[in-house]
């Protein structure tokens, strides 16, 4: 006769397998993919724009974007955007600087401020259950500034430190200069204050600028990894001033200028730009394809990049030494700049730049193979989609589109628009921009760096 003890393990095994099956079924139900959410953009009665994208991230990014970048400055308050960026954590009407710092630390949140040529962006990263705290401090920072005189005096060293850290960054200097040569004012203004203005931004000057630009109609509250209805409720508590903000001066590409900074060394850096297109337009996307066709940067680590980049092919004929050759496409809300950027040994810069410009000119004559065009189109689409995986890039893109356009085109939407662009569209635009009025900026050892008229 079979003993009972010999039967128990059999039933125990069945029981365990049954419980395991139940657990697996439960886990399957619990790990069903969450429904994909589209970005939502709405506007409150006050004029404040609210934009969000729920991507179920465990960390929420919330922020305020304001149309108050360097392009809105005047010669009297030059560098004030730099001040606002550096002084974001100073005392306000509702909290001291210490209280702001401690309050954010208590919920393990971080605060960052950044400046583009058109916008001031205040960003808080926090856990999802601390979004209300993050929005509270964003409201305090952007709508309750006081700029107390003694705090400005004690913290002006921040501006000096910033200038010291970028002093020897020649690529930044060249791109700043090419903006100045292209646009003169508006988009030509730097994100950094000139040395002579440090300490000269008074409390009254800062408050006047904030009152003009930090208004509900000129701001957007943006969140990634947050529910739109929740963010909208929090936005209704914002204390933003009423109004649409100061009238924005239109940016005009003037070109024709050349800025050279002879500072010696072994290398030369140069940028040549022509008029581009404003963001949000089909032409700006066509220029994106052209940028990748000319060479937007290396795609293979330690690779030569000569197989894909026409600029590198042209520059490589002039030197066997290391160099960098790339194309940039800068699209702003109402204007743009398109051009080439090069870094090379000083004695090689003449041949490098002329080789790059020769390749650019060849493209305008129809030297575009279907293979090159499709490769560039695929690279551009890949860049758009890959950038969307970066949460910071996704956040800024959502913020700027929502504020400027009142809507949002997803990376997938942009990829479809890129697919609709033909080689003929790109060729026509290439001819148009290449024949535009150029401008140039150069820095370093410029003994062998050609002048603009020698290039064009």
CSV table of C-alpha atoms in Angstrom, one decimal:
chain,number,residue,atom,x,y,z
A,1,UNK,CA,0.0,0.0,0.0
A,2,UNK,CA,1.2,3.5,-0.9
A,3,UNK,CA,2.0,5.6,2.1
A,4,UNK,CA,0.4,8.9,2.6
A,5,UNK,CA,3.8,10.5,3.0
A,6,UNK,CA,4.7,9.5,-0.5
A,7,UNK,CA,1.6,11.2,-1.9
A,8,UNK,CA,2.1,14.6,-0.3
A,9,UNK,CA,5.0,15.8,-2.4
A,10,UNK,CA,2.9,15.2,-5.5
A,11,UNK,CA,0.0,17.4,-4.4
A,12,UNK,CA,2.4,19.9,-2.9
A,13,UNK,CA,4.1,20.2,-6.3
A,14,UNK,CA,0.7,20.7,-8.0
A,15,UNK,CA,-0.2,23.3,-5.5
A,16,UNK,CA,3.0,25.2,-6.0
A,17,UNK,CA,2.6,25.1,-9.7
A,18,UNK,CA,-1.0,26.3,-9.4
A,19,UNK,CA,0.1,29.2,-7.2
A,20,UNK,CA,2.9,30.0,-9.5
A,21,UNK,CA,0.5,30.1,-12.4
A,22,UNK,CA,-1.8,32.4,-10.5
A,23,UNK,CA,1.2,34.7,-9.7
A,24,UNK,CA,2.3,34.7,-13.3
A,25,UNK,CA,-1.2,35.6,-14.5
A,26,UNK,CA,-1.3,38.4,-11.9
A,27,UNK,CA,2.1,39.7,-13.0
A,28,UNK,CA,1.0,39.7,-16.6
A,29,UNK,CA,-2.1,41.7,-15.7
A,30,UNK,CA,0.0,44.2,-13.7
A,31,UNK,CA,2.7,44.6,-16.4
A,32,UNK,CA,0.4,45.3,-19.3
A,33,UNK,CA,1.9,48.2,-21.2
A,34,UNK,CA,0.4,51.5,-20.2
A,35,UNK,CA,-1.5,53.4,-22.9
A,36,UNK,CA,0.6,55.7,-25.0
A,37,UNK,CA,-0.2,59.4,-24.2
A,38,UNK,CA,0.1,62.3,-26.7
A,39,UNK,CA,1.3,65.7,-25.6
A,40,UNK,CA,-1.4,68.1,-24.5
A,41,UNK,CA,-1.3,71.9,-24.8
A,42,UNK,CA,-3.9,74.2,-23.4
A,43,UNK,CA,-4.2,77.8,-22.4
A,44,UNK,CA,-5.7,79.2,-19.2
A,45,UNK,CA,-8.0,82.2,-19.0
A,46,UNK,CA,-5.0,84.2,-17.7
A,47,UNK,CA,-3.1,83.5,-20.9
A,48,UNK,CA,-0.7,81.1,-19.3
A,49,UNK,CA,0.1,78.1,-21.6
A,50,UNK,CA,0.1,74.7,-20.0
A,51,UNK,CA,1.8,71.8,-21.8
A,52,UNK,CA,2.5,68.2,-20.7
A,53,UNK,CA,3.5,64.8,-21.9
A,54,UNK,CA,2.7,61.8,-19.7
A,55,UNK,CA,5.4,59.2,-20.4
A,56,UNK,CA,5.1,57.4,-17.0
A,57,UNK,CA,8.6,58.3,-16.0
A,58,UNK,CA,9.4,57.8,-12.3
A,59,UNK,CA,11.0,61.3,-12.3
A,60,UNK,CA,8.9,64.3,-13.3
A,61,UNK,CA,10.4,67.3,-15.1
A,62,UNK,CA,8.4,70.5,-14.7
A,63,UNK,CA,9.4,74.0,-15.6
A,64,UNK,CA,8.6,77.4,-16.7
A,65,UNK,CA,9.7,78.8,-20.1
A,66,UNK,CA,9.6,82.6,-20.7
A,67,UNK,CA,10.1,84.6,-23.9
A,68,UNK,CA,12.9,86.6,-22.2
A,69,UNK,CA,16.2,85.5,-23.7
A,70,UNK,CA,19.1,87.7,-24.9
A,71,UNK,CA,17.2,88.7,-28.1
A,72,UNK,CA,14.9,90.8,-26.0
A,73,UNK,CA,17.7,92.9,-24.4
A,74,UNK,CA,18.7,96.4,-25.2
A,75,UNK,CA,22.1,98.2,-25.2
A,76,UNK,CA,21.1,99.6,-21.8
A,77,UNK,CA,20.5,96.3,-20.0
A,78,UNK,CA,22.8,94.1,-22.0
A,79,UNK,CA,23.5,90.8,-20.2
A,80,UNK,CA,20.4,90.9,-18.1
A,81,UNK,CA,19.4,87.4,-19.2
A,82,UNK,CA,22.7,86.2,-17.8
A,83,UNK,CA,21.8,87.8,-14.5
A,84,UNK,CA,18.3,86.2,-14.4
A,85,UNK,CA,19.9,82.8,-15.1
A,86,UNK,CA,22.5,83.2,-12.3
A,87,UNK,CA,20.2,84.8,-9.7
A,88,UNK,CA,17.2,82.4,-10.0
A,89,UNK,CA,17.7,81.1,-6.4
A,90,UNK,CA,17.9,84.5,-4.7
A,91,UNK,CA,15.2,85.5,-2.1
A,92,UNK,CA,11.7,86.3,-3.3
A,93,UNK,CA,8.6,87.8,-1.8
A,94,UNK,CA,7.6,84.4,-0.4
A,95,UNK,CA,10.8,82.7,0.5
A,96,UNK,CA,14.5,83.3,1.2
A,97,UNK,CA,17.2,81.8,-1.0
A,98,UNK,CA,17.9,79.4,1.8
A,99,UNK,CA,14.3,78.4,2.1
A,100,UNK,CA,14.0,77.7,-1.6
A,101,UNK,CA,17.2,75.5,-1.6
A,102,UNK,CA,16.1,73.7,1.6
A,103,UNK,CA,12.5,73.2,0.4
A,104,UNK,CA,13.6,71.6,-2.8
A,105,UNK,CA,16.2,69.4,-1.0
A,106,UNK,CA,13.6,68.2,1.4
A,107,UNK,CA,11.7,66.5,-1.5
A,108,UNK,CA,15.0,65.4,-3.3
A,109,UNK,CA,14.3,67.9,-6.1
A,110,UNK,CA,16.8,69.9,-8.2
A,111,UNK,CA,16.5,73.3,-9.8
A,112,UNK,CA,18.3,74.3,-13.0
A,113,UNK,CA,18.1,77.5,-15.1
A,114,UNK,CA,19.2,77.8,-18.7
A,115,UNK,CA,19.1,80.4,-21.4
A,116,UNK,CA,18.6,80.1,-25.1
A,117,UNK,CA,18.8,83.2,-27.4
A,118,UNK,CA,15.0,83.5,-27.1
A,119,UNK,CA,14.0,82.0,-23.8
A,120,UNK,CA,14.7,81.7,-20.1
A,121,UNK,CA,14.0,78.1,-18.9
A,122,UNK,CA,13.5,77.1,-15.2
A,123,UNK,CA,13.4,73.4,-14.6
A,124,UNK,CA,12.7,71.3,-11.5
A,125,UNK,CA,13.3,67.5,-11.4
A,126,UNK,CA,11.5,65.7,-8.7
A,127,UNK,CA,9.7,62.5,-7.7
A,128,UNK,CA,6.2,62.2,-9.1
A,129,UNK,CA,4.6,62.8,-5.7
A,130,UNK,CA,6.4,66.1,-5.3
A,131,UNK,CA,5.2,67.9,-8.4
A,132,UNK,CA,3.0,70.3,-6.4
A,133,UNK,CA,6.1,71.3,-4.3
A,134,UNK,CA,8.1,71.8,-7.5
A,135,UNK,CA,5.4,74.0,-9.1
A,136,UNK,CA,5.1,76.0,-5.8
A,137,UNK,CA,8.8,76.9,-6.0
A,138,UNK,CA,8.7,77.6,-9.7
A,139,UNK,CA,5.8,80.0,-9.1
A,140,UNK,CA,7.9,81.7,-6.3
A,141,UNK,CA,11.0,82.0,-8.4
A,142,UNK,CA,9.4,83.3,-11.6
A,143,UNK,CA,6.6,85.5,-10.1
A,144,UNK,CA,8.0,86.8,-6.8
A,145,UNK,CA,11.4,88.1,-7.6
A,146,UNK,CA,12.8,91.0,-5.5
A,147,UNK,CA,16.5,91.2,-6.4
A,148,UNK,CA,17.5,92.7,-3.1
A,149,UNK,CA,20.4,95.1,-3.5
A,150,UNK,CA,22.7,93.4,-1.0
A,151,UNK,CA,22.1,90.0,-2.6
A,152,UNK,CA,23.0,91.3,-6.0
A,153,UNK,CA,26.1,92.8,-4.6
A,154,UNK,CA,27.1,89.6,-2.8
A,155,UNK,CA,26.4,87.3,-5.8
A,156,UNK,CA,27.8,89.3,-8.7
A,157,UNK,CA,30.9,87.0,-8.5
A,158,UNK,CA,28.7,84.3,-10.1
A,159,UNK,CA,28.7,86.3,-13.4
A,160,UNK,CA,32.5,86.8,-13.2
A,161,UNK,CA,33.0,83.1,-12.6
A,162,UNK,CA,30.8,82.2,-15.7
A,163,UNK,CA,32.9,84.6,-17.9
A,164,UNK,CA,36.1,83.0,-16.6
A,165,UNK,CA,34.9,79.5,-17.5
A,166,UNK,CA,34.1,80.4,-21.1
A,167,UNK,CA,37.1,82.7,-21.7
A,168,UNK,CA,39.2,80.2,-23.5
A,169,UNK,CA,36.3,78.3,-25.2
A,170,UNK,CA,37.0,79.5,-28.7
A,171,UNK,CA,34.2,77.4,-30.4
A,172,UNK,CA,31.7,79.2,-28.2
A,173,UNK,CA,33.3,82.6,-29.1
A,174,UNK,CA,33.2,81.9,-32.8
A,175,UNK,CA,29.5,80.8,-32.7
A,176,UNK,CA,28.7,83.9,-30.7
A,177,UNK,CA,30.5,86.1,-33.2
A,178,UNK,CA,28.9,84.5,-36.2
A,179,UNK,CA,25.5,85.2,-34.6
A,180,UNK,CA,26.5,88.9,-34.2
A,181,UNK,CA,27.7,89.1,-37.8
A,182,UNK,CA,24.5,87.5,-39.0
A,183,UNK,CA,21.8,89.3,-37.0
A,184,UNK,CA,23.7,92.3,-35.4
A,185,UNK,CA,21.1,92.8,-32.7
A,186,UNK,CA,18.2,90.5,-31.5
A,187,UNK,CA,19.5,87.0,-32.1
A,188,UNK,CA,23.1,88.4,-32.4
A,189,UNK,CA,23.2,89.1,-28.6
A,190,UNK,CA,25.2,86.7,-26.5
A,191,UNK,CA,23.9,84.6,-23.5
A,192,UNK,CA,26.7,86.1,-21.4
A,193,UNK,CA,27.0,89.6,-20.0
A,194,UNK,CA,29.9,91.7,-21.2
A,195,UNK,CA,32.5,92.4,-18.5
A,196,UNK,CA,31.7,96.1,-18.3
A,197,UNK,CA,28.1,95.4,-17.4
A,198,UNK,CA,28.9,93.2,-14.4
A,199,UNK,CA,27.7,94.9,-11.2
A,200,UNK,CA,25.6,97.4,-13.3
A,201,UNK,CA,22.3,95.5,-13.4
A,202,UNK,CA,20.4,97.3,-10.6
A,203,UNK,CA,17.4,96.1,-8.7
A,204,UNK,CA,15.2,98.5,-10.6
A,205,UNK,CA,16.5,97.4,-14.0
A,206,UNK,CA,15.9,93.7,-13.2
A,207,UNK,CA,12.4,94.3,-11.9
A,208,UNK,CA,11.5,96.4,-14.9
A,209,UNK,CA,12.6,93.7,-17.3
A,210,UNK,CA,10.7,91.0,-15.3
A,211,UNK,CA,7.6,93.1,-15.2
A,212,UNK,CA,7.8,93.5,-19.0
A,213,UNK,CA,8.4,89.9,-20.0
A,214,UNK,CA,7.4,87.6,-17.1
A,215,UNK,CA,3.7,87.8,-17.8
A,216,UNK,CA,1.1,85.0,-18.2
A,217,UNK,CA,0.7,85.4,-21.9
A,218,UNK,CA,4.5,85.2,-22.3
A,219,UNK,CA,5.1,82.1,-20.2
A,220,UNK,CA,4.3,78.4,-20.3
A,221,UNK,CA,4.2,75.8,-17.5
A,222,UNK,CA,5.5,72.6,-18.9
A,223,UNK,CA,5.7,69.0,-17.5
A,224,UNK,CA,7.1,65.7,-18.7
A,225,UNK,CA,6.1,62.7,-16.7
A,226,UNK,CA,3.0,64.4,-15.2
A,227,UNK,CA,-0.7,64.2,-15.7
A,228,UNK,CA,-2.1,67.2,-17.7
A,229,UNK,CA,-5.2,67.7,-15.5
A,230,UNK,CA,-3.0,67.8,-12.4
A,231,UNK,CA,-0.6,70.3,-14.0
A,232,UNK,CA,-3.5,72.5,-15.1
A,233,UNK,CA,-4.9,72.6,-11.5
A,234,UNK,CA,-1.5,73.7,-10.2
A,235,UNK,CA,-1.1,76.2,-13.0
A,236,UNK,CA,-4.3,77.9,-11.9
A,237,UNK,CA,-2.6,78.8,-8.7
A,238,UNK,CA,0.2,80.7,-10.6
A,239,UNK,CA,0.5,84.3,-9.7
A,240,UNK,CA,1.8,85.5,-13.1
A,241,UNK,CA,1.2,89.1,-14.1
A,242,UNK,CA,-1.5,89.6,-16.7
A,243,UNK,CA,-0.5,90.7,-20.1
A,244,UNK,CA,1.1,89.3,-23.3
A,245,UNK,CA,4.6,90.7,-22.7
A,246,UNK,CA,6.7,93.3,-24.5
A,247,UNK,CA,6.5,93.5,-28.3
A,248,UNK,CA,9.2,91.3,-29.8
A,249,UNK,CA,11.6,93.0,-32.2
A,250,UNK,CA,11.7,91.0,-35.4
A,251,UNK,CA,15.0,89.3,-36.1
A,252,UNK,CA,16.5,90.1,-39.5
A,253,UNK,CA,19.4,88.3,-41.1
A,254,UNK,CA,21.7,91.0,-42.4
A,255,UNK,CA,24.9,89.2,-43.2
A,256,UNK,CA,27.9,90.8,-44.9
A,257,UNK,CA,29.9,91.2,-41.7
A,258,UNK,CA,33.1,89.5,-40.7
A,259,UNK,CA,34.5,89.3,-37.2
A,260,UNK,CA,38.0,88.1,-36.6
A,261,UNK,CA,39.7,87.4,-33.2
A,262,UNK,CA,43.4,87.1,-33.7
A,263,UNK,CA,44.6,85.4,-30.5
A,264,UNK,CA,47.5,83.2,-31.6
A,265,UNK,CA,48.0,79.5,-30.9
A,266,UNK,CA,48.4,76.5,-33.2
A,267,UNK,CA,44.8,76.3,-34.4
A,268,UNK,CA,42.3,78.3,-36.3
A,269,UNK,CA,38.5,78.1,-35.9
A,270,UNK,CA,36.1,79.6,-38.4
A,271,UNK,CA,32.3,79.7,-39.2
A,272,UNK,CA,30.7,80.9,-42.4
A,273,UNK,CA,26.9,81.4,-42.4
A,274,UNK,CA,24.1,82.4,-44.8
A,275,UNK,CA,20.5,83.0,-44.2
A,276,UNK,CA,18.5,79.9,-43.0
A,277,UNK,CA,14.9,79.3,-42.2
A,278,UNK,CA,12.6,79.8,-39.2
A,279,UNK,CA,11.7,76.8,-37.1
A,280,UNK,CA,8.4,75.1,-37.7
A,281,UNK,CA,8.6,75.5,-41.5
A,282,UNK,CA,9.0,72.8,-44.1
A,283,UNK,CA,12.1,74.6,-45.4
A,284,UNK,CA,13.8,74.3,-42.0
A,285,UNK,CA,13.4,70.5,-42.3
A,286,UNK,CA,14.7,70.5,-45.9
A,287,UNK,CA,17.8,72.4,-44.5
A,288,UNK,CA,18.1,69.7,-41.9
A,289,UNK,CA,18.5,67.1,-44.6
A,290,UNK,CA,21.0,69.3,-46.4
A,291,UNK,CA,22.9,69.7,-43.1
A,292,UNK,CA,23.2,65.9,-42.7
A,293,UNK,CA,24.2,65.6,-46.4
A,294,UNK,CA,27.0,68.1,-45.9
A,295,UNK,CA,28.0,66.6,-42.5
A,296,UNK,CA,26.4,67.2,-39.2
A,297,UNK,CA,29.1,65.3,-37.2
A,298,UNK,CA,30.8,61.9,-37.0
A,299,UNK,CA,28.4,58.9,-36.6
A,300,UNK,CA,31.1,56.3,-36.0
A,301,UNK,CA,33.5,56.7,-33.0
A,302,UNK,CA,37.0,57.3,-34.3
A,303,UNK,CA,35.8,57.0,-37.8
A,304,UNK,CA,37.1,59.3,-40.6
A,305,UNK,CA,33.5,60.4,-41.5
A,306,UNK,CA,34.7,60.9,-45.1
A,307,UNK,CA,32.3,58.2,-46.4
A,308,UNK,CA,29.2,60.3,-45.4
A,309,UNK,CA,30.3,63.9,-45.0
A,310,UNK,CA,30.9,66.0,-48.1
A,311,UNK,CA,32.5,68.7,-46.0
A,312,UNK,CA,35.0,66.3,-44.6
A,313,UNK,CA,35.7,65.0,-48.1
A,314,UNK,CA,36.5,68.5,-49.3
A,315,UNK,CA,38.5,69.5,-46.3
A,316,UNK,CA,40.5,66.2,-46.3
A,317,UNK,CA,42.0,67.0,-49.7
A,318,UNK,CA,43.8,70.0,-48.1
A,319,UNK,CA,45.5,68.3,-45.1
A,320,UNK,CA,46.5,65.0,-43.7
A,321,UNK,CA,46.5,66.4,-40.1
A,322,UNK,CA,43.4,66.1,-37.8
A,323,UNK,CA,40.7,68.6,-38.4
A,324,UNK,CA,36.9,69.1,-37.8
A,325,UNK,CA,34.4,70.0,-40.4
A,326,UNK,CA,30.7,70.2,-39.8
A,327,UNK,CA,27.5,71.9,-40.9
A,328,UNK,CA,25.1,73.8,-38.6
A,329,UNK,CA,21.4,74.6,-39.1
A,330,UNK,CA,20.2,77.2,-36.5
A,331,UNK,CA,16.4,77.7,-36.7
A,332,UNK,CA,14.7,80.3,-34.4
A,333,UNK,CA,11.1,81.4,-34.1
A,334,UNK,CA,11.3,84.0,-37.0
A,335,UNK,CA,14.7,83.6,-38.6
A,336,UNK,CA,17.6,81.2,-39.1
A,337,UNK,CA,21.2,80.7,-40.0
A,338,UNK,CA,22.8,77.9,-42.0
A,339,UNK,CA,26.5,77.4,-42.5
A,340,UNK,CA,29.8,75.5,-41.9
A,341,UNK,CA,32.2,75.3,-39.0
A,342,UNK,CA,35.8,74.3,-39.2
A,343,UNK,CA,38.7,73.7,-36.8
A,344,UNK,CA,42.2,73.0,-38.3
A,345,UNK,CA,45.9,73.6,-37.8
A,346,UNK,CA,46.5,77.3,-38.6
A,347,UNK,CA,48.6,76.6,-41.7
A,348,UNK,CA,45.9,74.4,-43.2
A,349,UNK,CA,42.8,76.5,-42.7
A,350,UNK,CA,43.0,78.2,-46.1
A,351,UNK,CA,42.7,74.9,-47.9
A,352,UNK,CA,40.3,73.4,-45.5
A,353,UNK,CA,37.7,76.2,-45.7
A,354,UNK,CA,38.0,76.5,-49.5
A,355,UNK,CA,37.6,72.8,-49.9
A,356,UNK,CA,34.5,72.9,-47.7
A,357,UNK,CA,32.9,75.8,-49.7
A,358,UNK,CA,33.7,74.0,-53.0
A,359,UNK,CA,31.7,71.0,-51.8
A,360,UNK,CA,28.9,73.2,-50.7
A,361,UNK,CA,28.8,74.9,-54.1
A,362,UNK,CA,28.9,71.5,-55.9
A,363,UNK,CA,25.7,70.4,-54.2
A,364,UNK,CA,23.9,73.5,-55.4
A,365,UNK,CA,24.7,72.5,-59.0
A,366,UNK,CA,22.8,69.3,-58.6
A,367,UNK,CA,25.6,67.1,-57.3
A,368,UNK,CA,23.1,65.1,-55.2
A,369,UNK,CA,22.9,61.4,-55.7
A,370,UNK,CA,19.7,59.5,-54.7
A,371,UNK,CA,21.9,57.4,-52.4
A,372,UNK,CA,23.4,60.5,-50.6
A,373,UNK,CA,19.9,62.1,-50.3
A,374,UNK,CA,18.3,59.0,-48.8
A,375,UNK,CA,21.2,58.5,-46.4
A,376,UNK,CA,21.0,62.1,-45.2
A,377,UNK,CA,17.2,61.9,-44.8
A,378,UNK,CA,17.6,58.7,-42.7
A,379,UNK,CA,20.3,60.3,-40.6
A,380,UNK,CA,18.1,63.3,-40.0
A,381,UNK,CA,15.1,61.2,-39.0
A,382,UNK,CA,17.3,59.1,-36.7
A,383,UNK,CA,18.7,62.3,-35.0
A,384,UNK,CA,15.1,63.6,-34.4
A,385,UNK,CA,13.9,60.3,-32.9
A,386,UNK,CA,17.1,59.7,-30.9
A,387,UNK,CA,17.0,63.2,-29.4
A,388,UNK,CA,13.5,62.5,-28.2
A,389,UNK,CA,14.9,59.7,-26.0
A,390,UNK,CA,16.8,62.3,-24.0
A,391,UNK,CA,14.3,63.6,-21.4
A,392,UNK,CA,16.0,67.1,-21.2
A,393,UNK,CA,15.8,67.6,-25.0
A,394,UNK,CA,12.2,66.3,-25.1
A,395,UNK,CA,11.3,68.7,-22.3
A,396,UNK,CA,12.8,71.8,-23.9
A,397,UNK,CA,11.3,70.9,-27.3
A,398,UNK,CA,7.8,70.6,-25.8
A,399,UNK,CA,8.3,73.9,-23.9
A,400,UNK,CA,9.5,75.9,-26.8
A,401,UNK,CA,6.9,74.6,-29.3
A,402,UNK,CA,4.0,75.1,-26.8
A,403,UNK,CA,5.0,78.7,-26.1
A,404,UNK,CA,5.9,79.7,-29.6
A,405,UNK,CA,3.2,77.8,-31.6
A,406,UNK,CA,0.6,76.8,-29.0
A,407,UNK,CA,0.8,73.2,-30.2
A,408,UNK,CA,3.3,70.4,-30.4
A,409,UNK,CA,4.6,68.2,-33.3
A,410,UNK,CA,5.9,64.9,-32.0
A,411,UNK,CA,9.2,63.4,-33.3
A,412,UNK,CA,7.0,60.9,-35.2
A,413,UNK,CA,5.1,63.7,-36.9
A,414,UNK,CA,8.4,65.4,-37.8
A,415,UNK,CA,9.7,62.1,-39.2
A,416,UNK,CA,6.7,61.9,-41.5
A,417,UNK,CA,7.2,65.5,-42.7
A,418,UNK,CA,10.8,64.7,-43.4
A,419,UNK,CA,9.7,61.7,-45.5
A,420,UNK,CA,7.6,64.0,-47.7
A,421,UNK,CA,10.6,66.2,-48.7
A,422,UNK,CA,12.1,65.5,-52.1
A,423,UNK,CA,15.6,65.9,-53.5
A,424,UNK,CA,14.3,68.6,-55.7
A,425,UNK,CA,13.0,70.6,-52.7
A,426,UNK,CA,16.4,70.3,-51.0
A,427,UNK,CA,18.3,71.3,-54.2
A,428,UNK,CA,16.2,74.4,-54.7
A,429,UNK,CA,16.7,75.5,-51.1
A,430,UNK,CA,20.4,74.8,-51.3
A,431,UNK,CA,20.8,77.1,-54.3
A,432,UNK,CA,18.8,79.8,-52.5
A,433,UNK,CA,20.8,79.7,-49.2
A,434,UNK,CA,24.2,79.4,-51.0
A,435,UNK,CA,23.5,82.5,-53.1
A,436,UNK,CA,22.5,84.5,-50.0
A,437,UNK,CA,24.6,87.2,-48.3
A,438,UNK,CA,27.2,85.4,-46.2
A,439,UNK,CA,28.9,86.4,-42.9
A,440,UNK,CA,31.9,85.0,-41.2
A,441,UNK,CA,33.6,84.7,-37.8
A,442,UNK,CA,37.1,83.4,-37.0
A,443,UNK,CA,39.3,83.0,-34.0
A,444,UNK,CA,42.8,81.7,-33.1
A,445,UNK,CA,45.9,81.9,-35.3
A,446,UNK,CA,44.4,83.6,-38.4
A,447,UNK,CA,47.6,84.1,-40.5
A,448,UNK,CA,46.4,81.5,-43.1
A,449,UNK,CA,42.6,81.9,-42.5
A,450,UNK,CA,41.1,83.4,-45.7
A,451,UNK,CA,38.8,86.4,-45.6
A,452,UNK,CA,35.2,86.1,-46.6
A,453,UNK,CA,35.6,87.6,-50.0
A,454,UNK,CA,38.4,85.1,-50.8
A,455,UNK,CA,36.0,82.2,-50.0
A,456,UNK,CA,32.8,83.4,-51.8
